[in-house]
Short mmCIF file of C-alpha atoms in Angstrom, two decimals:
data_model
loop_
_atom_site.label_atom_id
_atom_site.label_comp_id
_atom_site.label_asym_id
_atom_site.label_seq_id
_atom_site.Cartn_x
_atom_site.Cartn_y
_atom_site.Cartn_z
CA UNK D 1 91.47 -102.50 -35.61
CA UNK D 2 92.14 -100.81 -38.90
CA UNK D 3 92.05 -97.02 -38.68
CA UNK D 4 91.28 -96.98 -42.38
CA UNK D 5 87.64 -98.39 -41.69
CA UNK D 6 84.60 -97.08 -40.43
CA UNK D 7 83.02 -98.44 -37.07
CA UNK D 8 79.62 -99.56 -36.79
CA UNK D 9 78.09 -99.03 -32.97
CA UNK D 10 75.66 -102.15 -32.04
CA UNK D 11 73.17 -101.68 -29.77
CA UNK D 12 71.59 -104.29 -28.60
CA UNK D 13 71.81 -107.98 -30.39
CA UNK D 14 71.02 -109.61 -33.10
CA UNK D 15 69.60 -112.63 -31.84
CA UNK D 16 68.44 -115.25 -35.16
CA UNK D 17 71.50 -117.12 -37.03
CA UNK D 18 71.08 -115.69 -40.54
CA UNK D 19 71.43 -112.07 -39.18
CA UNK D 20 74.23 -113.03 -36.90
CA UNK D 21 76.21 -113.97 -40.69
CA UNK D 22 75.03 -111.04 -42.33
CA UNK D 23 76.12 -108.90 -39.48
CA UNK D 24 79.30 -109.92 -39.42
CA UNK D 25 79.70 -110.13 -42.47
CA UNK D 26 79.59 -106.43 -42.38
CA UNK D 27 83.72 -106.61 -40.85
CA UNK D 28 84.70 -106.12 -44.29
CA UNK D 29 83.35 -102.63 -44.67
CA UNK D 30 83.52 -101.62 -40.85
CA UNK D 31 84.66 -102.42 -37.46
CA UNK D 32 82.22 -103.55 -35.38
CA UNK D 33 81.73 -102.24 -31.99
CA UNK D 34 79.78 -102.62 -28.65
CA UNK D 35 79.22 -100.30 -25.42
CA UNK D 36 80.93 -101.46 -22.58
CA UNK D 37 78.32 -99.53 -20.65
CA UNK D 38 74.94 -100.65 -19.25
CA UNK D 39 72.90 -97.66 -18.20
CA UNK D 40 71.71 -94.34 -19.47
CA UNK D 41 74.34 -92.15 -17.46
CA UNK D 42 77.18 -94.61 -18.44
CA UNK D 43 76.23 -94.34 -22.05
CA UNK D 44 76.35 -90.95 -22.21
CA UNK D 45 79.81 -90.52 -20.59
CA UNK D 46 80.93 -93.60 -23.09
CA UNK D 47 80.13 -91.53 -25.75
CA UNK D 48 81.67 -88.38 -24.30
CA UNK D 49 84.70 -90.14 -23.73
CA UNK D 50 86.12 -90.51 -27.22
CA UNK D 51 85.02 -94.35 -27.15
CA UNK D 52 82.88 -93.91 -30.54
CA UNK D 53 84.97 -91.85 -32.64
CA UNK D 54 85.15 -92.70 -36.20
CA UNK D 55 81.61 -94.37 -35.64
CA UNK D 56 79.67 -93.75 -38.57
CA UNK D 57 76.49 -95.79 -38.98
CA UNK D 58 74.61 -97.20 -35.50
CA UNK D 59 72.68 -100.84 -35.74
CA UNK D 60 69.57 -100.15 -32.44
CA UNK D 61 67.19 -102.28 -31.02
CA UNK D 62 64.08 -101.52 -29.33
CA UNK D 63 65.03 -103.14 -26.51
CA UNK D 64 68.65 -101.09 -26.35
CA UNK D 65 66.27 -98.67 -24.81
CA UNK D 66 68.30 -99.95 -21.34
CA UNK D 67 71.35 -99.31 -22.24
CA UNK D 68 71.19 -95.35 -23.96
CA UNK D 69 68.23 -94.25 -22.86
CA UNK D 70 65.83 -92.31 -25.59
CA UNK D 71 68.52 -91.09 -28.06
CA UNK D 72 67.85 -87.42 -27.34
CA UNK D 73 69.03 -84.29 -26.51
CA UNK D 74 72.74 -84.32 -25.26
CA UNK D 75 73.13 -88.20 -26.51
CA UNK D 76 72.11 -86.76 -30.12
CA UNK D 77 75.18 -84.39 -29.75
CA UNK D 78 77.64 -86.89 -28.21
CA UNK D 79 76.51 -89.41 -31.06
CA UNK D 80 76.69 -86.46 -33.75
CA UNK D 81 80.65 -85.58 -32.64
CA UNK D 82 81.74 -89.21 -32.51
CA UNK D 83 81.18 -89.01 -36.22
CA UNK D 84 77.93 -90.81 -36.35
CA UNK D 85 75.67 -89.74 -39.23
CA UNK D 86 73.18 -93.29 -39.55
CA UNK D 87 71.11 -94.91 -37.08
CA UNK D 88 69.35 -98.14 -38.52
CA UNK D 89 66.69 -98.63 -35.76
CA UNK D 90 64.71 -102.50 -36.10
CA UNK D 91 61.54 -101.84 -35.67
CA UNK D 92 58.63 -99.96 -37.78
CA UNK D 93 57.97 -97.61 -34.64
CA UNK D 94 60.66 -95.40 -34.10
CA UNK D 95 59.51 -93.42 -31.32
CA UNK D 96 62.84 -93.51 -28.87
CA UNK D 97 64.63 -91.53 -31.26
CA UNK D 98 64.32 -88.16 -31.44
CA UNK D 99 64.09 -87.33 -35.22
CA UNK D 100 63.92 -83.72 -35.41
CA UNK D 101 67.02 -83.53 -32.80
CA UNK D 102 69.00 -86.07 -35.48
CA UNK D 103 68.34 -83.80 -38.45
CA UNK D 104 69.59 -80.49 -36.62
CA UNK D 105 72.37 -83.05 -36.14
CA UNK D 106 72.51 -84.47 -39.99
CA UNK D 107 71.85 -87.67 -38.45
CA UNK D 108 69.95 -90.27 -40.84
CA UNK D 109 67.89 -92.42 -39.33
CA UNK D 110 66.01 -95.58 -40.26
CA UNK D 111 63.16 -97.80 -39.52
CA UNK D 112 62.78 -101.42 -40.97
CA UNK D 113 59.98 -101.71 -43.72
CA UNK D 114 59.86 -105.58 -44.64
CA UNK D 115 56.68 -107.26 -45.54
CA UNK D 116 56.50 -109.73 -43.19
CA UNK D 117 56.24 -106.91 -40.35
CA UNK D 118 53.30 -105.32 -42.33
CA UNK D 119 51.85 -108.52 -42.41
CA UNK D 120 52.51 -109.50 -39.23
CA UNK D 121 50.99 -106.78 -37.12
CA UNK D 122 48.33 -106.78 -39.52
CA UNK D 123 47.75 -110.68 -39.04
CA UNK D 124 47.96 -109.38 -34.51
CA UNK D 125 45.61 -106.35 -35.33
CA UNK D 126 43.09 -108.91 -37.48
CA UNK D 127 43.43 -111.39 -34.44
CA UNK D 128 42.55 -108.71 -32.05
CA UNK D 129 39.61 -107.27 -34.30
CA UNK D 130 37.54 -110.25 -34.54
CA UNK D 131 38.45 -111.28 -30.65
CA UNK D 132 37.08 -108.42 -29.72
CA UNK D 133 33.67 -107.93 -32.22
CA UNK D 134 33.19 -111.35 -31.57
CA UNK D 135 33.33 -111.35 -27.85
CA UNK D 136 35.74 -114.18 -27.45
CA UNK D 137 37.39 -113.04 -24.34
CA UNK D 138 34.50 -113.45 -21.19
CA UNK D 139 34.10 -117.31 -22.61
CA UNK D 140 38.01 -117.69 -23.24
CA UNK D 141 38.45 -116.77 -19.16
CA UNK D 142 35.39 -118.98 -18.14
CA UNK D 143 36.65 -121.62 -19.86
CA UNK D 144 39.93 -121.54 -18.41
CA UNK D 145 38.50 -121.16 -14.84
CA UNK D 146 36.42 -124.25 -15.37
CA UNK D 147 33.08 -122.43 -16.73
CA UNK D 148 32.35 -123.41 -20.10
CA UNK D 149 30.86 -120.19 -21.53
CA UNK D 150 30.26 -118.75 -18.63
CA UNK D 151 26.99 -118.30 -16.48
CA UNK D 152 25.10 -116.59 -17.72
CA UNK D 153 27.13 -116.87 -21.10
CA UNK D 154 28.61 -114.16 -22.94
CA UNK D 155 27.16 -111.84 -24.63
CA UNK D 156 26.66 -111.99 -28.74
CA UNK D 157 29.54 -111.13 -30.71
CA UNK D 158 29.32 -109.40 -34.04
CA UNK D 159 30.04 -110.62 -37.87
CA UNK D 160 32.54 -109.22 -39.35
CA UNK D 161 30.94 -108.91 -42.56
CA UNK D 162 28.89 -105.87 -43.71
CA UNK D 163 30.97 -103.82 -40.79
CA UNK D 164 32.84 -100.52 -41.62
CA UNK D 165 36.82 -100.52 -40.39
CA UNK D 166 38.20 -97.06 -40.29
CA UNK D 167 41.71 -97.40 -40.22
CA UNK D 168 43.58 -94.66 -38.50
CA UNK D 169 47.27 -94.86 -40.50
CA UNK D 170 47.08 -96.39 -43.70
CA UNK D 171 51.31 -97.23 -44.15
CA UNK D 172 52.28 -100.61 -44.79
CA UNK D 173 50.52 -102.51 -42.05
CA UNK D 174 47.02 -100.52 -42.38
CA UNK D 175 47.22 -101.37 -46.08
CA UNK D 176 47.84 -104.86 -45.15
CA UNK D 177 45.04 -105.07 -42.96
CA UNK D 178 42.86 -103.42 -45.08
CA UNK D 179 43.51 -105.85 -47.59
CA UNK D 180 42.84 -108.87 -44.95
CA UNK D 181 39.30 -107.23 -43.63
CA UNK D 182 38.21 -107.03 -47.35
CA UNK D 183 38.23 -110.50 -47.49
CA UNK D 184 35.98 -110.99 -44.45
CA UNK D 185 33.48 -108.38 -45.99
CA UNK D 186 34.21 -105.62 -44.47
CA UNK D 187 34.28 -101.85 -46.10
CA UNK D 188 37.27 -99.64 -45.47
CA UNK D 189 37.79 -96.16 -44.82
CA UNK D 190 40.85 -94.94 -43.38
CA UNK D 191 42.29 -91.04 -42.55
CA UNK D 192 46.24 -90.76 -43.51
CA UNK D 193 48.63 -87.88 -43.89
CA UNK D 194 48.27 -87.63 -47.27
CA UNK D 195 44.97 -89.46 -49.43
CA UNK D 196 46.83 -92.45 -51.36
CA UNK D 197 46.92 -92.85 -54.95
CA UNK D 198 43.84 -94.89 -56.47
CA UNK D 199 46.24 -97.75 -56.64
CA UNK D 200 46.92 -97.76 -52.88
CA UNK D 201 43.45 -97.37 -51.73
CA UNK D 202 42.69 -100.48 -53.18
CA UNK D 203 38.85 -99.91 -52.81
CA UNK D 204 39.23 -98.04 -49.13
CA UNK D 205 37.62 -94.87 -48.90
CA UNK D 206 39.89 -91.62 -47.58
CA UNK D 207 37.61 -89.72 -44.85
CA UNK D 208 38.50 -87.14 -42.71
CA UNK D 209 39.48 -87.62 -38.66
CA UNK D 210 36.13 -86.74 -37.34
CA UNK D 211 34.03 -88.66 -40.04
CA UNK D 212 36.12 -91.72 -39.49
CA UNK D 213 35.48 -91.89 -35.94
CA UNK D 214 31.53 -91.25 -36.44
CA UNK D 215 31.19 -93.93 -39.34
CA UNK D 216 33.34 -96.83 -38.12
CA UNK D 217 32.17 -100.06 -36.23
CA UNK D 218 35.57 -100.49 -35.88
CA UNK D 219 38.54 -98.08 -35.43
CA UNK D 220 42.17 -99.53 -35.82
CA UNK D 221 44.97 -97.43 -34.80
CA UNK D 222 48.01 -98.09 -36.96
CA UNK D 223 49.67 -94.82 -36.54
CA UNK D 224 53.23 -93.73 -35.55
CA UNK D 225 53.33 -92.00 -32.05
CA UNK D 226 55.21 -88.54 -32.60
CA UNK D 227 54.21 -85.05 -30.88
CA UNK D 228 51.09 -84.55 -33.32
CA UNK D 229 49.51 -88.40 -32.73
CA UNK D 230 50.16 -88.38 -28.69
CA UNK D 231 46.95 -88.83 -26.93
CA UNK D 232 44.99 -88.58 -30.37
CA UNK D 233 42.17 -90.79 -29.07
CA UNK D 234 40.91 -89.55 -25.71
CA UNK D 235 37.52 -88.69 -24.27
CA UNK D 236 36.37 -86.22 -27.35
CA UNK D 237 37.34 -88.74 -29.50
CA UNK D 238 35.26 -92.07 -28.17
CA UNK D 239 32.43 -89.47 -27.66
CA UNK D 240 32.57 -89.02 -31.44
CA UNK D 241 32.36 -92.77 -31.87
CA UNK D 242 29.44 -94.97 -32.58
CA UNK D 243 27.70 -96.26 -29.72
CA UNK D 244 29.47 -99.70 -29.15
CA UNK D 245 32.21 -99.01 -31.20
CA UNK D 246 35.39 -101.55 -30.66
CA UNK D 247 39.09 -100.02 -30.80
CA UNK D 248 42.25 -102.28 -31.44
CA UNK D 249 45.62 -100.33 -31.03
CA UNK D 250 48.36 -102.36 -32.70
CA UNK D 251 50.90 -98.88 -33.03
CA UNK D 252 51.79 -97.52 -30.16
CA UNK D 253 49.92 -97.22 -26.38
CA UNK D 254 50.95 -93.23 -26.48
CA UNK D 255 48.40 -92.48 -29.41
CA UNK D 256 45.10 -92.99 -26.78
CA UNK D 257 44.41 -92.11 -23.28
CA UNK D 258 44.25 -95.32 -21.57
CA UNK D 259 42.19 -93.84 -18.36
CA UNK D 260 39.74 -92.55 -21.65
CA UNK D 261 39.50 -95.72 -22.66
CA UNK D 262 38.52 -97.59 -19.49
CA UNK D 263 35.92 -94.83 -18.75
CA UNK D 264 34.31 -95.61 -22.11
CA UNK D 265 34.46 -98.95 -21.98
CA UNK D 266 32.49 -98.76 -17.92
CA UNK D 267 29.97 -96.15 -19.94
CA UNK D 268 29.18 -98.62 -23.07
CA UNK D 269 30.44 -95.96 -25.33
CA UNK D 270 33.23 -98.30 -26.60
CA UNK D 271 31.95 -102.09 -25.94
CA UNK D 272 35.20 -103.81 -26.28
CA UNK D 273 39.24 -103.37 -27.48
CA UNK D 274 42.14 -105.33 -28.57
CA UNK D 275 45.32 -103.89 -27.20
CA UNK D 276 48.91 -104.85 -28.12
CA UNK D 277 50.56 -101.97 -26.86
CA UNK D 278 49.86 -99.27 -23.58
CA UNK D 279 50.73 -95.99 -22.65
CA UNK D 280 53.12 -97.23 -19.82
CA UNK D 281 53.89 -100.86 -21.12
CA UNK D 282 55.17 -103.15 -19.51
CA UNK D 283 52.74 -101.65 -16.96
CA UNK D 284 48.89 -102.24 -17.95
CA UNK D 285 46.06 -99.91 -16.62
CA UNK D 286 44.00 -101.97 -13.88
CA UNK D 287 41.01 -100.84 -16.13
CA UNK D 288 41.57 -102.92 -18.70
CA UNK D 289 43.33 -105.93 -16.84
CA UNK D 290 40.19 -106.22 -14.13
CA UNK D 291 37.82 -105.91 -17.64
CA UNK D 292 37.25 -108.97 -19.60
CA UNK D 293 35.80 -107.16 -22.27
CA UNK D 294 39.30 -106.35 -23.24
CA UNK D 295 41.68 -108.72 -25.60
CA UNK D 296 45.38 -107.81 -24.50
CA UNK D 297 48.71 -109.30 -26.01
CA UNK D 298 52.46 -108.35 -24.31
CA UNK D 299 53.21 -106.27 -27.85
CA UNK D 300 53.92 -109.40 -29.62
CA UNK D 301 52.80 -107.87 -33.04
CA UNK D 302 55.65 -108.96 -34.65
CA UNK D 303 56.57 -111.74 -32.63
CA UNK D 304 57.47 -114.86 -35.24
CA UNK D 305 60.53 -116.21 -36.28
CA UNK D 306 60.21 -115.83 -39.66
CA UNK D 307 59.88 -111.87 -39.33
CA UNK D 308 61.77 -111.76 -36.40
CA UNK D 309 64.65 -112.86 -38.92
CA UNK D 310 63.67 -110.62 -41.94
CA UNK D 311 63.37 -107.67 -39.62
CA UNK D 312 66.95 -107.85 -38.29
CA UNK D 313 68.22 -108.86 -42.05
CA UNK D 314 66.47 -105.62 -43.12
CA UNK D 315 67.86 -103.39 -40.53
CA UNK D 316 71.73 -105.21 -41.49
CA UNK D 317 70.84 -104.02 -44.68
CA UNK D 318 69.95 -100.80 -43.81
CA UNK D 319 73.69 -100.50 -42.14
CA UNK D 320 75.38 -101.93 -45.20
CA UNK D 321 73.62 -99.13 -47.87
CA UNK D 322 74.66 -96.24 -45.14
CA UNK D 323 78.43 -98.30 -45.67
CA UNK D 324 78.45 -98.60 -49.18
CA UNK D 325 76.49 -95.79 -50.68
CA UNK D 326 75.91 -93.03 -47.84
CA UNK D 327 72.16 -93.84 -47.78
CA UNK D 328 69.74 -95.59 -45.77
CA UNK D 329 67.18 -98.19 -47.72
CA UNK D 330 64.09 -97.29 -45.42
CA UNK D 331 64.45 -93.49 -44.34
CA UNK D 332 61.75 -92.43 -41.48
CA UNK D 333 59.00 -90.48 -43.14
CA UNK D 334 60.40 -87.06 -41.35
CA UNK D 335 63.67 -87.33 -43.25
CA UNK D 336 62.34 -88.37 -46.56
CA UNK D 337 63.94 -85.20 -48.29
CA UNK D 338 66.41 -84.76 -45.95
CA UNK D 339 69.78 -84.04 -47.91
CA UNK D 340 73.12 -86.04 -47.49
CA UNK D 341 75.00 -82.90 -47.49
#
């Protein structure tokens, strides 16, 4: 390998053809390198051991998880003196790495921001909505089990129109969303870090947390899981909710208290949810699996080819700005202003 180059550190794979090319395409600018080590513990001692110097810019996968281990604490510093100062992570949640431990370490890190994953886990969280205001799922199971609609049926489902969606996170896919429940009649208000420009709202209405949660017929959570949003939604917070509110969580399983959940859902408080994602996932609280009030997916919110692809191009892309011009295309919110120095 040439000593005059870079390395790039991939963990993980990229698994669709056209990100394969542009991946390697990278050689040119870098040497491209793997882990010979499979666990957390090996990892760390990889790292330790000199294998990763001259590694400046790290292409992760959520799944890479395995190998590493959340990139934390003493991993941060073994990453930080192999000479690492970019990690390009695919995927809009970003939640394995932690950020503030990077920065102390002038690490830059990255999350991908195409369109298609906006619209993607917009188009999941939309599937999920009206499954669950309608009250597809009983009839779905009966029908599979040989029952038609059930006896006795199902209860009514809801219209979407005329209904108030109070989106909790309005980034990329809450704006998306937004934009998709408009067209079914529905009015928006949503509660954000920061009110968005008139341009952004596009018609939505900015509330605060508590008047959200009292207003909405629906509440979608489409926030990023960090110390502040952990366990957001719990008891309190359903309490607040209208009677017979429905929940979809399409961000991450951390932001609500699962056992909450399943206690409102046995109480009426909440009368139904569409989950992609759980607190412990894979594992699923028995709650919600024994309820078939509940809609649940196996995270699959960006699960399609065609994003599939444009998310790993992205994050490629992401590497080869941190190559060429010591900057990442997509910084995480938390290092927005964070210097290159």
């Amino acid at each position: 390998m040439s000593e005059s180059k870079p390395k790039v550190l991939l963990l993980g794979e990229t698994e669709h053809a056209p990100a394969q090319s542009a991946y390697s395409s990278l050689s040119s600018l870098a040497d491209l390198i793997t882990p010979k080590s499979s666990n957390p513990a090996d990892f760390l001692e990889e790292c330790r051991s000199g294998a990763f110097n001259g590694t400046k810019a790290v292409y992760r996968t959520f799944h890479s998880v395995s190998i590493t281990g959340r990139i934390e604490g003493e991993v941060v510093k073994a990453l930080a003196e192999a000479g690492v100062r970019f990690i390009a992570h695919n995927g809009a949640g970003y939640d394995q790495i932690d950020i503030p431990a990077c920065t102390s370490h002038k690490i830059h890190v990255s999350n991908t921001a195409p369109p298609a994953l906006s619209a993607a886990t917009a188009d999941t969280a939309l599937f999920l909505l009206l499954g669950a205001l309608r009250n597809f799922n009983p009839s779905l199971l009966s029908l599979r089990s040989g029952h038609w609609r059930g006896t006795p049926p199902a209860a009514l489902g809801h219209d979407p129109s005329n209904k108030t969606l109070g989106i909790l996170g309005m980034g990329g896919i809450g704006r998306n969303l937004a934009s998709k429940a408009t067209a079914l009649g529905m009015s928006i208000i949503y509660h954000n870090r920061r009110k968005l420009s008139s341009e952004g709202e596009r018609g939505a209405r900015y509330v605060g947390f508590e008047e959200l949660l009292s207003e909405s017929d629906i509440v979608s959570l489409n926030l990023p899981l960090n110390e502040k949003t952990k366990g957001m939604i719990g008891t309190r917070e359903f309490g607040m909710m209208k009677k017979g509110a429905v929940v979809v969580n399409t961000a991450r399983g951390g932001v609500m208290d699962e056992a909450a959940l399943v206690a409102a859902l046995a109480q009426g408080q909440i009368s139904s949810c569409g989950l992609d994602v759980y607190e412990n996932e894979p594992e699923i609280h028995p709650g919600l699996m024994d309820n078939p009030k509940v809609m649940l997916l196996p995270h699959m919110g960006t699960w399609t080819e065609e994003t599939q692809t444009e998310m790993e191009l992205w994050n490629i892309g992401n590497v080869r700005s941190a190559l060429e011009t010591g900057r990442l295309k997509s910084p995480v919110a938390e290092q927005a202003d964070m210097s290159d120095e």
